[in-house]
XYZ file of C-alpha atoms in Angstrom:
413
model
C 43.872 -23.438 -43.582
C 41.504 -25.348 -40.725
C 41.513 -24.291 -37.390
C 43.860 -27.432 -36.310
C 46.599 -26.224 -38.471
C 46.110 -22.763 -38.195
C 46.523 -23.593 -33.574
C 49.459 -26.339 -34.287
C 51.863 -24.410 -36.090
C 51.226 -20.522 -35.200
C 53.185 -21.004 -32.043
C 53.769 -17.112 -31.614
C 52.725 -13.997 -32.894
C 54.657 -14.058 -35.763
C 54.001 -17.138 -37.029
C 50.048 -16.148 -36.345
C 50.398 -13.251 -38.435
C 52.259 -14.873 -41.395
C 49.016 -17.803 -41.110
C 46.798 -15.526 -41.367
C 48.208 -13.263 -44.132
C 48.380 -16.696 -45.988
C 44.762 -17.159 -45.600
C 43.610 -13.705 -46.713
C 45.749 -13.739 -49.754
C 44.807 -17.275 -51.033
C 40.982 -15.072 -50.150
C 42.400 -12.148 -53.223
C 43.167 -9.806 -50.609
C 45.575 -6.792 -51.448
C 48.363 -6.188 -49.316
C 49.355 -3.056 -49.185
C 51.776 -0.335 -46.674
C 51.054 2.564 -44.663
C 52.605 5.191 -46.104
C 52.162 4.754 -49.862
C 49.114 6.432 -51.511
C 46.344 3.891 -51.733
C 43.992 3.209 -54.176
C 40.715 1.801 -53.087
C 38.078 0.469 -55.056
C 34.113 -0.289 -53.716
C 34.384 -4.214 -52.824
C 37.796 -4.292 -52.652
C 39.446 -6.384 -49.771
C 43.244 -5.530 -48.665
C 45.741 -5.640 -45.286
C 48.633 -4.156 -43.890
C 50.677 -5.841 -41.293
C 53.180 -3.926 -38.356
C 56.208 -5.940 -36.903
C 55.350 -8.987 -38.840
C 53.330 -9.732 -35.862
C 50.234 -7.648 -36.224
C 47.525 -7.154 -39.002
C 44.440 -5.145 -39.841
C 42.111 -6.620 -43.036
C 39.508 -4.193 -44.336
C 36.758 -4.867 -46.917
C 35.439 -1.574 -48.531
C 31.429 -2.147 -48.904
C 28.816 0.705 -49.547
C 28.554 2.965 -47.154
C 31.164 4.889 -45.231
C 30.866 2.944 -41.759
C 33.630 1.113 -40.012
C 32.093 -2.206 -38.875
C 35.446 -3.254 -36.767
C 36.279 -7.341 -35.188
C 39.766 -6.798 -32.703
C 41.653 -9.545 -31.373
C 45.208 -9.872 -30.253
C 48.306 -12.717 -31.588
C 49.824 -13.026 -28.936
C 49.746 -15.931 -25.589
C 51.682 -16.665 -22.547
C 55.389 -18.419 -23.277
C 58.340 -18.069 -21.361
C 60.674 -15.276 -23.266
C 64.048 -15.846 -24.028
C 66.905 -13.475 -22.423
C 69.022 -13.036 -25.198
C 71.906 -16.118 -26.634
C 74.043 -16.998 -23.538
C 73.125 -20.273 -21.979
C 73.205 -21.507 -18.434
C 75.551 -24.168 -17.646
C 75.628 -26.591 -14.668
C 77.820 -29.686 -14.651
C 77.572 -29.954 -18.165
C 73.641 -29.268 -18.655
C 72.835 -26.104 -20.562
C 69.250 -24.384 -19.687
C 67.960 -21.424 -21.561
C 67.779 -17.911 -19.553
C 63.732 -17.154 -19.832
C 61.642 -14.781 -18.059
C 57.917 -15.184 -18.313
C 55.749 -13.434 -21.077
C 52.396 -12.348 -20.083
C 50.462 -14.111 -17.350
C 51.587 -17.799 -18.093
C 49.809 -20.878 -15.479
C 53.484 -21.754 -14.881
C 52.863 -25.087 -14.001
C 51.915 -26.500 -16.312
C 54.852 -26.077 -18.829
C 56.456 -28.026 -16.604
C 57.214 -32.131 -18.235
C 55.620 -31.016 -21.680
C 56.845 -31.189 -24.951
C 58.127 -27.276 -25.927
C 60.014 -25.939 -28.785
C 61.892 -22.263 -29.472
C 59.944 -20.117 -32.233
C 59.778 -16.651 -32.654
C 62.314 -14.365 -35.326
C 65.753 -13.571 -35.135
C 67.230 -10.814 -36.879
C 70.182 -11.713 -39.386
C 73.271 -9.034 -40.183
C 72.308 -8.555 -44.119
C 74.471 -6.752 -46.909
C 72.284 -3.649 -46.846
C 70.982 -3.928 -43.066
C 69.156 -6.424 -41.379
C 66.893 -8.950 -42.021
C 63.868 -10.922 -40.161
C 63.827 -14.778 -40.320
C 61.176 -16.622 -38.731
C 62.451 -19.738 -36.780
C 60.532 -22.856 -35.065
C 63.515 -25.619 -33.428
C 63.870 -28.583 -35.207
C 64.352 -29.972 -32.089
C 62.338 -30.244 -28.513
C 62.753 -28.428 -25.419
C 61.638 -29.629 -21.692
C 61.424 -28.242 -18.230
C 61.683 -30.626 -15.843
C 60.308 -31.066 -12.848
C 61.595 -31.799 -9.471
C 61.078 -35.514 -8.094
C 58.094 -35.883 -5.583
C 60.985 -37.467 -3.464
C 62.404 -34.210 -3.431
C 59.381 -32.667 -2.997
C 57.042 -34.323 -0.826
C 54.474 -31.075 -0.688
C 54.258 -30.141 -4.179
C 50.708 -32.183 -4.474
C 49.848 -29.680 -1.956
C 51.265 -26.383 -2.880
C 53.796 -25.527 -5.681
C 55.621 -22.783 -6.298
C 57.357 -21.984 -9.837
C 60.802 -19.545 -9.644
C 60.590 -18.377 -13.435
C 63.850 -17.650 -13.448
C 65.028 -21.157 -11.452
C 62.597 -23.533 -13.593
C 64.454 -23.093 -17.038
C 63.971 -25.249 -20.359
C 66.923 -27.818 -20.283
C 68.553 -27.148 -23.889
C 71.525 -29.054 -24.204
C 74.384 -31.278 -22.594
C 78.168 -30.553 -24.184
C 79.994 -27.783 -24.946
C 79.041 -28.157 -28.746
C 75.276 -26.661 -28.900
C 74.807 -23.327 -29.446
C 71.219 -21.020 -29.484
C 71.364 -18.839 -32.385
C 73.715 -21.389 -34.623
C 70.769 -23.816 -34.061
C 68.365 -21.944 -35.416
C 69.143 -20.116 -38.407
C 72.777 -19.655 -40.264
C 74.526 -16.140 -40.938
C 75.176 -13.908 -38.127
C 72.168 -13.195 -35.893
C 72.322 -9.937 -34.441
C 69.810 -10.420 -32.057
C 66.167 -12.509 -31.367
C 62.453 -12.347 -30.765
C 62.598 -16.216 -29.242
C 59.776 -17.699 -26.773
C 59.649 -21.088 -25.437
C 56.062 -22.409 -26.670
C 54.083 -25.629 -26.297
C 54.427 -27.788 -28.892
C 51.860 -30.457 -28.491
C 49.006 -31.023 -31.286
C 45.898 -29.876 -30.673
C 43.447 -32.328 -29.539
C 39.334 -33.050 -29.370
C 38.054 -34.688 -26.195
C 34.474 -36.113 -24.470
C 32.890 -38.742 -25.438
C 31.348 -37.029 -28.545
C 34.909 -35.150 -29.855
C 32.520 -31.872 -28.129
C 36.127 -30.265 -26.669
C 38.859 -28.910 -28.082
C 42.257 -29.036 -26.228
C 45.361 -27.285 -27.304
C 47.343 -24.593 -26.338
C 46.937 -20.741 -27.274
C 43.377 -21.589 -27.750
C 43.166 -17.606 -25.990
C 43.603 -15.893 -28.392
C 43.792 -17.955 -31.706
C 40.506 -19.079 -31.767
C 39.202 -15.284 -31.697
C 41.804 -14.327 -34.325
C 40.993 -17.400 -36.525
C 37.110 -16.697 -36.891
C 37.992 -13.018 -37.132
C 39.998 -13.638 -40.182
C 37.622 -16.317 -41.858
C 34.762 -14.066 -41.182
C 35.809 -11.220 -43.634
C 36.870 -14.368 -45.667
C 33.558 -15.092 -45.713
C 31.418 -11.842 -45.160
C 29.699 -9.599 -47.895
C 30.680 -5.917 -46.118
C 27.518 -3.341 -46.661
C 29.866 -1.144 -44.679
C 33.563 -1.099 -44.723
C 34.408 -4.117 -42.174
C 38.011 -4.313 -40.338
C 39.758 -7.265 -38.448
C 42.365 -5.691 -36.308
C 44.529 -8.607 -34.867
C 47.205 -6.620 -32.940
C 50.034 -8.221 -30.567
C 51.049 -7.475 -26.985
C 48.173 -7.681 -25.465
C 49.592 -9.912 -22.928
C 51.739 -7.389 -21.750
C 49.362 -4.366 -21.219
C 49.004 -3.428 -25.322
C 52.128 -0.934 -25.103
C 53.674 -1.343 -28.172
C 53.744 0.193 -31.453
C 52.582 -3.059 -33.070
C 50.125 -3.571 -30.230
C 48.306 -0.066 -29.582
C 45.162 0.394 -31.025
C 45.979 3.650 -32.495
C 47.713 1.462 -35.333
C 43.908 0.701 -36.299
C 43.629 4.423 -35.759
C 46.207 5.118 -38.276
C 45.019 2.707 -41.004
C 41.537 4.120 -40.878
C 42.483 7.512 -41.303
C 44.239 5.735 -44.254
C 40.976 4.472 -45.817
C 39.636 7.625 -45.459
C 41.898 9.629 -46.839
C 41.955 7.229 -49.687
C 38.367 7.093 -49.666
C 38.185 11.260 -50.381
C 35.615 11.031 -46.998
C 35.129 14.207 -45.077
C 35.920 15.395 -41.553
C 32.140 15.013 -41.062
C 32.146 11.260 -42.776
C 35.177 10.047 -41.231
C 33.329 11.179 -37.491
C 30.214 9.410 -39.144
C 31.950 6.386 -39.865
C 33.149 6.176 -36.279
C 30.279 6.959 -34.803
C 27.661 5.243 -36.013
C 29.614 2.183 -36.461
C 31.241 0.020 -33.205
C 33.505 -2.683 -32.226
C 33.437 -6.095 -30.967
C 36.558 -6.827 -29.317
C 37.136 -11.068 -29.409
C 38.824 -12.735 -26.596
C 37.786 -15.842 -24.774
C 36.202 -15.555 -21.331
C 35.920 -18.076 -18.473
C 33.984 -20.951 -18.572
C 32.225 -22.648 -15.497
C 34.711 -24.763 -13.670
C 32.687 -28.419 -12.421
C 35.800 -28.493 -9.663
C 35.544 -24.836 -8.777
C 31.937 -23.537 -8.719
C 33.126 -21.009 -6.302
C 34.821 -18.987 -8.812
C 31.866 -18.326 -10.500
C 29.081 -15.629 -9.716
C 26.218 -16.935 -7.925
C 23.901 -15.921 -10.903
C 25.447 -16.193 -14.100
C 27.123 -18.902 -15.218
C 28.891 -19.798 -18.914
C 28.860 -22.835 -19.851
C 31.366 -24.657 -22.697
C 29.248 -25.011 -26.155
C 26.975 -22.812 -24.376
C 27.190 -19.581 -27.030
C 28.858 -16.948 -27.758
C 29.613 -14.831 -24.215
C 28.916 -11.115 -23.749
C 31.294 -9.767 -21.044
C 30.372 -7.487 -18.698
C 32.629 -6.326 -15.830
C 34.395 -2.929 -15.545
C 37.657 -4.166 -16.909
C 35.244 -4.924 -20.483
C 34.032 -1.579 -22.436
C 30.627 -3.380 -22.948
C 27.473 -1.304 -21.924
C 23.554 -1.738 -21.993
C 23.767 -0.630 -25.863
C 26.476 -2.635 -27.661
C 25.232 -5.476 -25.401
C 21.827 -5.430 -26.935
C 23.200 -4.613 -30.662
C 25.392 -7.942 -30.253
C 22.039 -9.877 -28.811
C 20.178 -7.967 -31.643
C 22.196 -9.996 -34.490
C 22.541 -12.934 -32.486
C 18.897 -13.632 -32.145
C 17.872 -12.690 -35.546
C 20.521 -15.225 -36.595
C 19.463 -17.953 -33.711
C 22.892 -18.341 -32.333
C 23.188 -18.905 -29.105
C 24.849 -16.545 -26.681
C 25.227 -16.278 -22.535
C 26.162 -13.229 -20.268
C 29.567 -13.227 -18.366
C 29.559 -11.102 -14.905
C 32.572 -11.906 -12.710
C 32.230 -12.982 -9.197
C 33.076 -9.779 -7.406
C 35.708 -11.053 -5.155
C 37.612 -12.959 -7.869
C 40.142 -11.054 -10.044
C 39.137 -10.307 -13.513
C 41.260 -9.927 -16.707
C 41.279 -7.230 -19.230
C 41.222 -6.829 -23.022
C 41.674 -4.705 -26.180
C 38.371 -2.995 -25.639
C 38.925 -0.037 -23.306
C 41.983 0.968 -24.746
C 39.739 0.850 -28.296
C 37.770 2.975 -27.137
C 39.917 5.613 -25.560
C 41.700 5.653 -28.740
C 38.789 5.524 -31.341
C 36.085 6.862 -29.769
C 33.726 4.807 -30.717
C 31.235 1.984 -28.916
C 32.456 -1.467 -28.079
C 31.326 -4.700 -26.932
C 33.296 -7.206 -25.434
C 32.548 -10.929 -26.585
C 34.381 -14.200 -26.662
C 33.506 -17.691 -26.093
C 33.897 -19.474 -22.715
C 36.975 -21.786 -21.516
C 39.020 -23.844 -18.957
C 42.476 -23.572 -17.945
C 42.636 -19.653 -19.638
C 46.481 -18.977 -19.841
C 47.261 -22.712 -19.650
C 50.210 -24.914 -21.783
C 46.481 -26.906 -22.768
C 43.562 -24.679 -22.781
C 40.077 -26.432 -23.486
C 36.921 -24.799 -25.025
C 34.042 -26.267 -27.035
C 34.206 -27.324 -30.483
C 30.412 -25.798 -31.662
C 31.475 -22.409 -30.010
C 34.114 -21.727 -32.064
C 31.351 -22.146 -35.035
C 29.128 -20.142 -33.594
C 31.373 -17.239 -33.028
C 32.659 -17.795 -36.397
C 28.900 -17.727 -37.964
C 28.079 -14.535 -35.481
C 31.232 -12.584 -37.163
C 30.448 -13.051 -40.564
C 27.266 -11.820 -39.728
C 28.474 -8.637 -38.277
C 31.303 -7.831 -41.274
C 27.374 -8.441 -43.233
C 25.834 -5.599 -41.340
C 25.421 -2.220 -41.584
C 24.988 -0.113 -38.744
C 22.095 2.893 -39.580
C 22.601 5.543 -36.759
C 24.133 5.544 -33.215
C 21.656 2.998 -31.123
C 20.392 0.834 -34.626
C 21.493 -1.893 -36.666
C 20.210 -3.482 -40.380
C 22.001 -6.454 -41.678
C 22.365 -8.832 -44.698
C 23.388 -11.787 -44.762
């Protein structure tokens, strides 16, 4: 699957996860389910997926160190507050509330569909569907003659500015996306446009969910593509969003599946604390890029640039240090990618990640990367088209490596 297709049609976390199980399967990997007694063999490659909208992929190589890539599934919609419409004067809206940290705006006028699962009454129990609408969705705006100051300021009421679904007493939510009796729904509202290149030379790439797809993407196609000396993990986990509170988005499920590996492995106490302590974590999520309209919002000193390299983040918010910095320039030197150094301006608010709550729940060291881009959180996000190769080309490198003791690093390629 390319990148286009994989952005297009993984419009939430579920469809993300069911892309990306695709991918590794068509790749021989073994599915298999927490729980059962696992069999693992020295290059074998398997996953396990939570929720239907989380995974972890794991590629046994040589020696008993966990080389681990994290990323989350999830983006910004606008959730969907159960089946019940709103109706005025005949025009039925859907009943959202906003999902994670959503520019608001900017859903407004664009082309949106419903996707997401519902859950179906079945003969035994229940059962998950995944659904995308047939049909378009679209929140309109309110008429500049209405308006006269929203060029200047504008202010979105999540729970005023609703998708317009319907006119009629005939349409219904659930019946219109899935028959049998739907007990109840994981829907979002989602942008539906294609992705697109832009500049002169095709150098951009526009789309939406570009944070965090294009992380989760290269994460996948790097074990794809990587020959593990160590035993390599992509953990793509959802909720991040939302603060990483959920069974399916914790990081103690990557706890849980590599106690798995090593119990299946027969490793010791003492090889199991090796593994996690001599090996570390890159956690994958895109970072800001310098704004040409807003130079103010960068720090003074250090700027990121679009197709400018891979970025290493640094703030307090990021669990990168002076030492997984320097292993992550270490591999990107030797392999002459290039890379840049994010440091927030320190009186601009800064987002967050997976990587601190990795590393209160495994213990181990973790560096916080990413590649730089515009309009973070956006219905159209843009990055840079040869970033995305170069992250992809620095991750396959790293599932290569093997990590000899706490502060050192071999790898081959």
């Amino acid at each position: 699957m390319e990148l286009k297709e994989f952005l297009d049609s993984s419009y939430t976390s579920y469809h993300a996860t069911e892309n990306a199980c695709k991918m590794l399967e068509e790749a021989g990997f073994t599915e298999l389910k927490l729980g059962d007694n696992w069999q693992l063999e020295q290059d074998g490659r398997y996953y396990v997926t939570r929720n239907g909208s989380s995974l972890i992929a794991f590629a046994v190589g040589e020696y008993y160190i966990f080389n681990i890539c994290e990323c989350h599934t999830d983006s910004p919609a606008f959730r969907i507050k159960g089946n019940k419409l709103i109706e005025t004067e005949g025009l039925k809206r859907l009943n959202t509330e906003k999902y994670g940290g959503g520019l608001l705006y900017s859903y407004l006028d664009r082309q949106l569909k419903i996707a997401g699962r519902v859950v179906l009454e079945d003969r035994d129990g229940v059962e998950s569907q995944l659904v995308v609408s047939d049909y378009n969705v679209v929140i309109p705006s309110l008429a500049i003659h209405h308006n006269p100051t929203a060029n200047d300021s504008l202010s979105i009421n999540p729970q005023v500015t609703l998708p317009l679904f319907a006119q009629g007493d005939e349409a219904k939510l659930y019946e219109s996306l899935a028959e049998g009796r739907v007990l109840d729904a994981d829907l979002y509202v989602v942008p539906a446009s294609p992705c697109f290149e832009s500049g002169v030379n095709s150098e951009f790439l526009c789309s939406a969910r570009l944070d965090n797809l294009t992380s989760m993407y290269a994460s996948v196609k790097a074990i794809i593509n990587s020959s593990p000396q160590d035993i390599a993990v992509v953990a793509c986990l959802d909720s991040e969003e939302i603060g990483s509170g959920t069974h399916q988005g914790s990081p103690s499920f990557i706890r849980q599946v590599l106690d798995a590996i090593s119990d299946a492995l027969d490793m010791t106490r003492a090889e199991t604390l090796a593994a996690t302590e001599n090996g570390m974590v890159v956690s994958v999520d895109n970072g800001h890029a310098f704004h040409p309209a807003h130079p103010d919002k960068s720090d003074p000193l250090n700027h990121c640039y679009l197709n400018g390299g891979v970025v290493i983040k640094h703030h307090v918010n990021y669990a990168t240090d002076g030492v997984t910095a320097a292993l992550v320039k270490h591999i990107l030197e030797d392999m002459n990618i290039p890379y840049q150094d994010y440091y927030n301006k320190s009186d601009v608010r800064c987002g967050s990640t997976l990587g601190l709550a990795t590393a209160r729940v495994l213990g181990m060291k973790v560096c916080d990367i990413g590649i730089a881009q515009l309009a973070m959180h956006s219905a159209c996000e843009t990055c840079g088209v040869q970033d995305i190769e170069s992250l992809l080309f620095f991750l396959t490198g790293f599932m290569s490596a093997t990590f000899t003791g706490r502060d050192s690093i071999e790898y081959l390629l």
